[in-house]
Short mmCIF file of C-alpha atoms in Angstrom, two decimals:
data_model
loop_
_atom_site.label_atom_id
_atom_site.label_comp_id
_atom_site.label_asym_id
_atom_site.label_seq_id
_atom_site.Cartn_x
_atom_site.Cartn_y
_atom_site.Cartn_z
CA MET A 30 10.99 -45.42 69.83
CA PRO A 31 6.86 -44.10 70.48
CA LEU A 32 5.67 -44.72 73.80
CA GLU A 33 2.42 -46.34 72.49
CA LEU A 34 2.99 -48.82 69.94
CA PRO A 35 0.19 -50.27 68.31
CA THR A 36 -1.30 -53.38 68.93
CA ILE A 37 -2.24 -55.49 65.66
CA THR A 38 -3.67 -58.17 64.30
CA ASP A 39 -2.01 -61.11 61.94
CA ARG A 40 -3.66 -60.01 59.34
CA GLN A 41 -2.94 -56.21 59.64
CA LEU A 42 0.60 -57.27 60.08
CA LYS A 43 0.73 -58.96 56.58
CA GLU A 44 -0.29 -56.07 55.20
CA SER A 45 2.03 -53.90 56.75
CA LEU A 46 4.85 -56.14 55.78
CA SER A 47 3.59 -55.92 52.29
CA GLN A 48 3.43 -51.88 52.35
CA ILE A 49 7.08 -51.64 53.82
CA LEU A 50 9.03 -53.87 51.13
CA GLN A 51 6.78 -52.22 48.01
CA GLY A 52 7.52 -49.07 48.99
CA TRP A 53 8.76 -47.79 52.35
CA PRO A 54 12.25 -46.17 52.30
CA LEU A 55 15.54 -47.98 53.81
CA TYR A 56 15.83 -48.25 57.34
CA ARG A 57 12.12 -47.08 58.62
CA GLN A 58 11.47 -48.95 61.43
CA PHE A 59 7.98 -50.27 61.93
CA HIS A 60 7.32 -51.00 65.92
CA TYR A 61 4.15 -53.15 67.25
CA LEU A 62 2.84 -55.26 69.32
CA GLY A 63 0.68 -58.36 68.63
CA ALA A 64 0.64 -60.65 65.73
CA ALA A 65 2.88 -63.16 67.18
CA GLY A 66 1.72 -65.87 65.04
CA THR A 67 3.33 -64.34 62.09
CA ILE A 68 6.51 -65.29 61.51
CA LEU A 69 7.32 -65.12 57.48
CA VAL A 70 7.13 -61.91 55.10
CA PRO A 71 4.59 -61.99 52.64
CA GLN A 72 4.79 -64.79 50.10
CA ILE A 73 3.14 -62.40 47.36
CA ILE A 74 3.84 -58.59 47.03
CA THR A 75 2.95 -56.21 44.68
CA LEU A 76 5.42 -54.54 41.87
CA TYR A 77 6.61 -52.57 39.18
CA CYS A 78 7.75 -54.94 35.96
CA GLU A 79 10.07 -53.33 33.87
CA SER A 80 9.82 -56.65 31.44
CA CYS A 81 6.06 -56.64 31.87
CA ALA A 82 5.85 -52.68 31.83
CA ASN A 83 2.67 -53.10 34.39
CA ASN A 84 2.09 -53.60 38.01
CA GLN A 85 2.28 -57.64 38.63
CA PHE A 86 2.75 -60.05 41.41
CA TRP A 87 5.65 -60.96 42.56
CA GLU A 88 6.18 -64.07 44.38
CA THR A 89 9.04 -65.50 46.67
CA ASP A 90 9.91 -69.04 48.41
CA PHE A 91 9.22 -70.62 51.70
CA TYR A 92 11.39 -73.55 52.79
CA SER A 93 10.12 -76.02 55.79
CA GLU A 94 10.35 -74.69 59.17
CA GLU A 95 11.29 -71.48 57.73
CA ASN A 96 11.30 -68.52 60.53
CA ASP A 97 12.14 -64.45 59.07
CA ARG A 98 11.59 -63.64 62.59
CA GLN A 99 15.07 -64.23 63.76
CA GLY A 100 17.71 -60.85 63.02
CA PHE A 101 18.77 -59.92 58.92
CA LYS A 102 17.34 -62.01 56.36
CA VAL A 103 17.35 -62.18 52.83
CA LYS A 104 14.08 -62.47 50.46
CA GLN A 105 13.85 -62.50 46.81
CA TYR A 106 10.99 -62.03 44.48
CA LYS A 107 10.04 -63.13 41.33
CA CYS A 108 7.74 -61.22 39.15
CA ARG A 109 4.89 -64.28 38.53
CA ASN A 110 4.26 -63.17 35.13
CA CYS A 111 7.43 -62.92 32.80
CA GLY A 112 9.63 -65.01 35.95
CA TYR A 113 12.22 -62.91 34.78
CA GLY A 114 12.06 -59.75 36.67
CA SER A 115 13.38 -60.07 40.41
CA VAL A 116 14.47 -57.81 43.46
CA GLN A 117 15.74 -58.52 46.90
CA TYR A 118 15.11 -57.68 50.01
CA TYR A 119 17.81 -57.13 53.23
CA PHE A 120 15.43 -56.69 56.16
CA TYR A 121 15.77 -56.68 60.15
CA TRP A 122 12.90 -58.58 61.67
CA GLY A 123 13.19 -59.41 65.72
CA GLN A 124 11.61 -59.10 69.23
CA GLU A 125 12.81 -56.49 71.11
CA GLU A 126 13.29 -56.23 75.09
CA ASP A 127 9.54 -54.47 75.66
CA LYS A 128 8.39 -57.60 74.11
CA SER A 129 7.62 -55.45 70.46
CA PHE A 130 8.60 -56.56 67.29
CA LEU A 131 10.56 -54.14 64.96
CA PHE A 132 11.03 -54.32 60.86
CA PHE A 133 12.67 -52.13 58.73
CA LYS A 134 14.35 -52.54 55.07
CA ALA A 135 18.35 -52.04 55.55
CA GLY A 136 18.74 -52.82 51.80
CA GLN A 137 17.12 -53.71 48.21
CA TYR A 138 18.39 -54.41 44.93
CA PRO A 139 17.29 -52.89 42.57
CA GLU A 140 16.71 -50.09 44.77
CA LEU A 141 13.35 -48.32 44.60
CA GLU A 142 13.31 -46.28 41.66
CA GLU A 143 12.50 -42.58 40.76
CA ARG A 144 9.66 -43.70 38.34
CA VAL A 145 7.58 -40.56 37.03
CA SER A 146 5.31 -41.29 34.13
CA ALA A 147 5.51 -39.19 30.85
CA SER A 148 3.02 -36.67 31.46
CA LEU A 149 4.77 -35.59 34.29
CA GLN A 150 8.13 -35.09 33.25
CA LYS A 151 6.69 -32.83 30.15
CA ALA A 152 5.11 -31.00 32.62
CA LEU A 153 8.45 -29.81 35.01
CA VAL A 154 10.43 -30.36 32.20
CA LYS A 155 13.90 -28.90 33.63
CA ASP A 156 13.02 -29.22 37.23
CA ILE A 157 12.56 -33.13 36.76
CA LYS A 158 16.00 -33.78 37.96
CA LEU A 159 14.79 -31.98 41.33
CA TYR A 160 11.76 -33.69 41.46
CA LYS A 161 13.84 -36.93 40.92
CA ASN A 162 16.35 -35.85 43.74
CA ALA A 163 13.04 -35.40 45.98
CA LEU A 164 11.93 -39.42 45.38
CA ARG A 165 15.53 -40.54 46.01
CA LEU A 166 15.82 -39.08 49.17
CA ARG A 167 12.39 -40.01 50.27
CA ASN A 168 13.65 -43.69 49.74
CA PHE A 169 16.75 -43.30 51.67
CA ASN A 170 14.63 -42.04 54.50
CA PHE A 171 15.99 -38.38 53.72
CA GLY A 172 12.37 -37.00 54.51
CA ILE A 173 13.19 -33.12 55.28
CA GLY A 174 15.54 -33.06 51.99
CA ALA A 175 12.55 -34.95 50.27
CA VAL A 176 10.10 -31.82 50.98
CA ALA A 177 12.80 -29.19 50.77
CA TYR A 178 12.83 -30.56 46.96
CA MET A 179 9.32 -31.16 46.71
CA ARG A 180 8.78 -27.11 47.74
CA ARG A 181 11.47 -26.31 45.47
CA VAL A 182 10.14 -27.41 42.06
CA ILE A 183 6.53 -25.75 43.59
CA GLU A 184 8.51 -22.63 43.84
CA ASN A 185 10.20 -22.73 40.39
CA HIS A 186 6.67 -23.98 38.62
CA MET A 187 4.47 -20.79 40.17
CA ASN A 188 4.85 -18.51 37.20
CA ASP A 189 4.46 -21.45 34.33
CA LEU A 190 1.76 -22.51 36.33
CA VAL A 191 -0.08 -18.91 36.62
CA ASP A 192 0.05 -18.97 32.19
CA THR A 193 -0.89 -22.33 31.91
CA ILE A 194 -3.64 -22.53 34.62
CA PHE A 195 -4.63 -19.69 33.14
CA GLU A 196 -4.64 -20.73 29.26
CA ALA A 197 -7.17 -23.74 30.78
CA ALA A 198 -9.33 -22.20 32.17
CA GLN A 199 -9.77 -19.60 29.84
CA THR A 200 -13.41 -20.04 28.29
CA ALA A 201 -13.01 -16.79 26.56
CA THR A 202 -11.23 -13.44 25.38
CA ILE A 203 -8.95 -12.49 27.77
CA SER A 204 -10.21 -9.20 29.75
CA PRO A 205 -7.41 -6.25 30.06
CA GLU A 206 -7.94 -6.15 33.43
CA THR A 207 -7.20 -9.83 33.92
CA LEU A 208 -3.93 -9.74 32.15
CA LYS A 209 -2.75 -6.50 33.91
CA LYS A 210 -3.26 -8.69 37.52
CA MET A 211 -1.85 -11.65 35.65
CA GLU A 212 1.38 -9.82 34.74
CA GLU A 213 1.22 -7.89 38.23
CA ILE A 214 1.18 -11.55 40.05
CA LYS A 215 4.04 -12.39 37.99
CA ALA A 216 6.16 -9.47 38.53
CA SER A 217 5.20 -9.98 42.12
CA ARG A 218 7.98 -12.03 44.79
CA GLY A 219 5.07 -12.15 47.07
CA PHE A 220 4.89 -16.44 46.95
CA GLN A 221 1.76 -16.53 48.64
CA ASP A 222 0.22 -13.94 46.41
CA LYS A 223 0.95 -16.17 43.19
CA ILE A 224 -0.67 -19.05 45.25
CA ALA A 225 -4.03 -17.30 45.69
CA PHE A 226 -4.06 -15.99 42.12
CA ALA A 227 -3.30 -19.23 40.81
CA GLU A 228 -6.06 -20.90 42.72
CA SER A 229 -8.48 -18.33 42.07
CA ILE A 230 -8.62 -19.50 38.28
CA LEU A 231 -7.79 -23.82 38.76
CA PRO A 232 -10.76 -25.28 37.09
CA PRO A 233 -12.45 -27.54 39.53
CA ARG A 234 -11.93 -30.65 37.06
CA LEU A 235 -8.18 -29.78 37.75
CA ARG A 236 -8.67 -30.45 41.54
CA PRO A 237 -7.99 -34.13 43.43
CA ASP A 238 -11.26 -35.07 45.02
CA GLY A 239 -11.45 -33.10 48.33
CA VAL A 240 -8.36 -30.71 47.51
CA ALA A 241 -10.32 -27.08 47.20
CA LYS A 242 -6.81 -25.45 46.99
CA PRO A 243 -3.71 -27.64 46.07
CA PHE A 244 -0.99 -25.53 45.47
CA GLY A 245 -1.53 -23.77 49.02
CA LEU A 246 -1.83 -27.51 50.33
CA LEU A 247 1.12 -28.61 48.99
CA TYR A 248 3.50 -25.73 50.02
CA ASP A 249 2.28 -25.39 53.83
CA LEU A 250 2.84 -29.01 54.27
CA THR A 251 6.30 -29.08 53.20
CA SER A 252 7.29 -25.65 54.64
CA ASP A 253 5.82 -26.92 57.59
CA GLY A 254 8.06 -30.02 57.35
CA LEU A 255 11.15 -28.34 56.34
CA HIS A 256 11.16 -25.72 59.26
CA ALA A 257 8.96 -28.22 61.70
CA ARG A 258 8.94 -32.10 61.76
CA SER A 259 11.05 -34.60 61.95
CA GLU A 260 12.64 -36.81 59.30
CA GLU A 261 10.08 -39.46 59.95
CA GLU A 262 6.83 -37.26 59.95
CA CYS A 263 8.29 -35.59 56.63
CA ILE A 264 8.32 -39.06 54.82
CA ALA A 265 4.60 -39.18 56.36
CA ILE A 266 4.36 -35.71 54.64
CA PHE A 267 6.04 -36.16 51.19
CA ASP A 268 4.09 -39.15 50.40
CA GLY A 269 0.34 -37.83 51.60
CA CYS A 270 1.70 -34.56 49.15
CA ARG A 271 2.82 -36.74 46.29
CA LYS A 272 -0.08 -38.07 44.65
CA ILE A 273 -2.10 -34.37 44.65
CA PHE A 274 1.61 -33.14 43.57
CA GLU A 275 1.70 -35.70 40.46
CA TYR A 276 -1.82 -35.12 39.64
CA VAL A 277 -2.17 -31.26 39.67
CA PHE A 278 1.13 -30.62 37.29
CA ALA A 279 0.72 -33.41 35.02
CA GLN A 280 -3.12 -32.67 34.63
CA ILE A 281 -2.76 -29.22 33.79
CA HIS A 282 -0.34 -30.00 31.40
CA GLU A 283 -2.15 -32.71 29.75
CA GLU A 284 -4.95 -30.47 29.35
CA ASN A 285 -3.42 -27.87 27.65
CA GLU A 286 -1.26 -30.17 25.15
CA VAL A 287 -5.00 -31.07 23.99
CA ALA A 288 -6.57 -27.46 23.84
CA ARG A 289 -3.59 -26.63 22.00
CA GLN A 290 -4.05 -29.23 19.74
CA PHE A 291 -7.87 -28.94 19.55
CA LYS A 292 -7.33 -25.18 18.60
CA ALA A 293 -4.32 -25.55 15.85
CA ASP A 294 -7.06 -28.51 14.34
CA LEU A 295 -9.93 -25.96 14.33
CA ALA A 296 -7.14 -23.47 12.40
CA ASN A 297 -6.70 -25.66 9.78
CA ALA A 298 -10.37 -27.03 9.29
CA PRO A 299 -10.87 -24.10 6.52
CA LYS A 300 -7.99 -25.03 4.67
CA LEU A 301 -9.20 -28.81 4.15
CA LYS A 302 -11.19 -28.88 1.20
CA PRO A 303 -14.19 -31.44 1.05
CA SER A 304 -13.84 -34.48 -1.17
CA SER A 305 -16.10 -33.94 -4.48
CA SER A 306 -19.30 -36.14 -4.93
#
């Protein structure tokens, strides 16, 4: 347990409990001081509903004189929009000997899903299973395994990314010098060289706000997690990297698909005959 625990307000605790129920892995522990007046989990949380195919508000029922902060408890939430979707949480919430409080999820049904967007599935192709393995490990609080799988996907796709980023960045005829450089980079075993080259030709529009070198950042963070961090720290690293990872891979793929279709349409345009007046 940390030496210095955060002292939080009741409002901060309710926000934290919502985040934990909505997305934290099983058994990831939340220790805190303060907020002694809060004894119930949030009545309303936000989750994705399969039936509604969208994020919705989910609600639970409370009974008179109920107290969730009494050890292991079970709570069911239902989608307020369709009334069909439901999720059940098994959690522990109690006070420790040092007067601090502890909360963690011990179970969830249906389990946290490894939901991946359609665009990312198309971008990762054969490695989508590896990435879903990363998400599954994260959801069961195995942070080191999660960052290892994420790094593996980055490594597997780097040659493809050199090609696709170059295609997205291309605005004129490719010079022989650049083609030669690209082939040398792809043939090289130096992974850092490939990252540096990919970063150098990545268009600014494909960089998440405030992230100048997304590939290098992702690789360095996941490598650091794999070799030098705890499970808990790796969960935080994975969660911090996930949005950048999914944004960059999906955006590059989508932009290239649009560009290919545009080029195909332009090539077919001369074949079209104008209608007679």
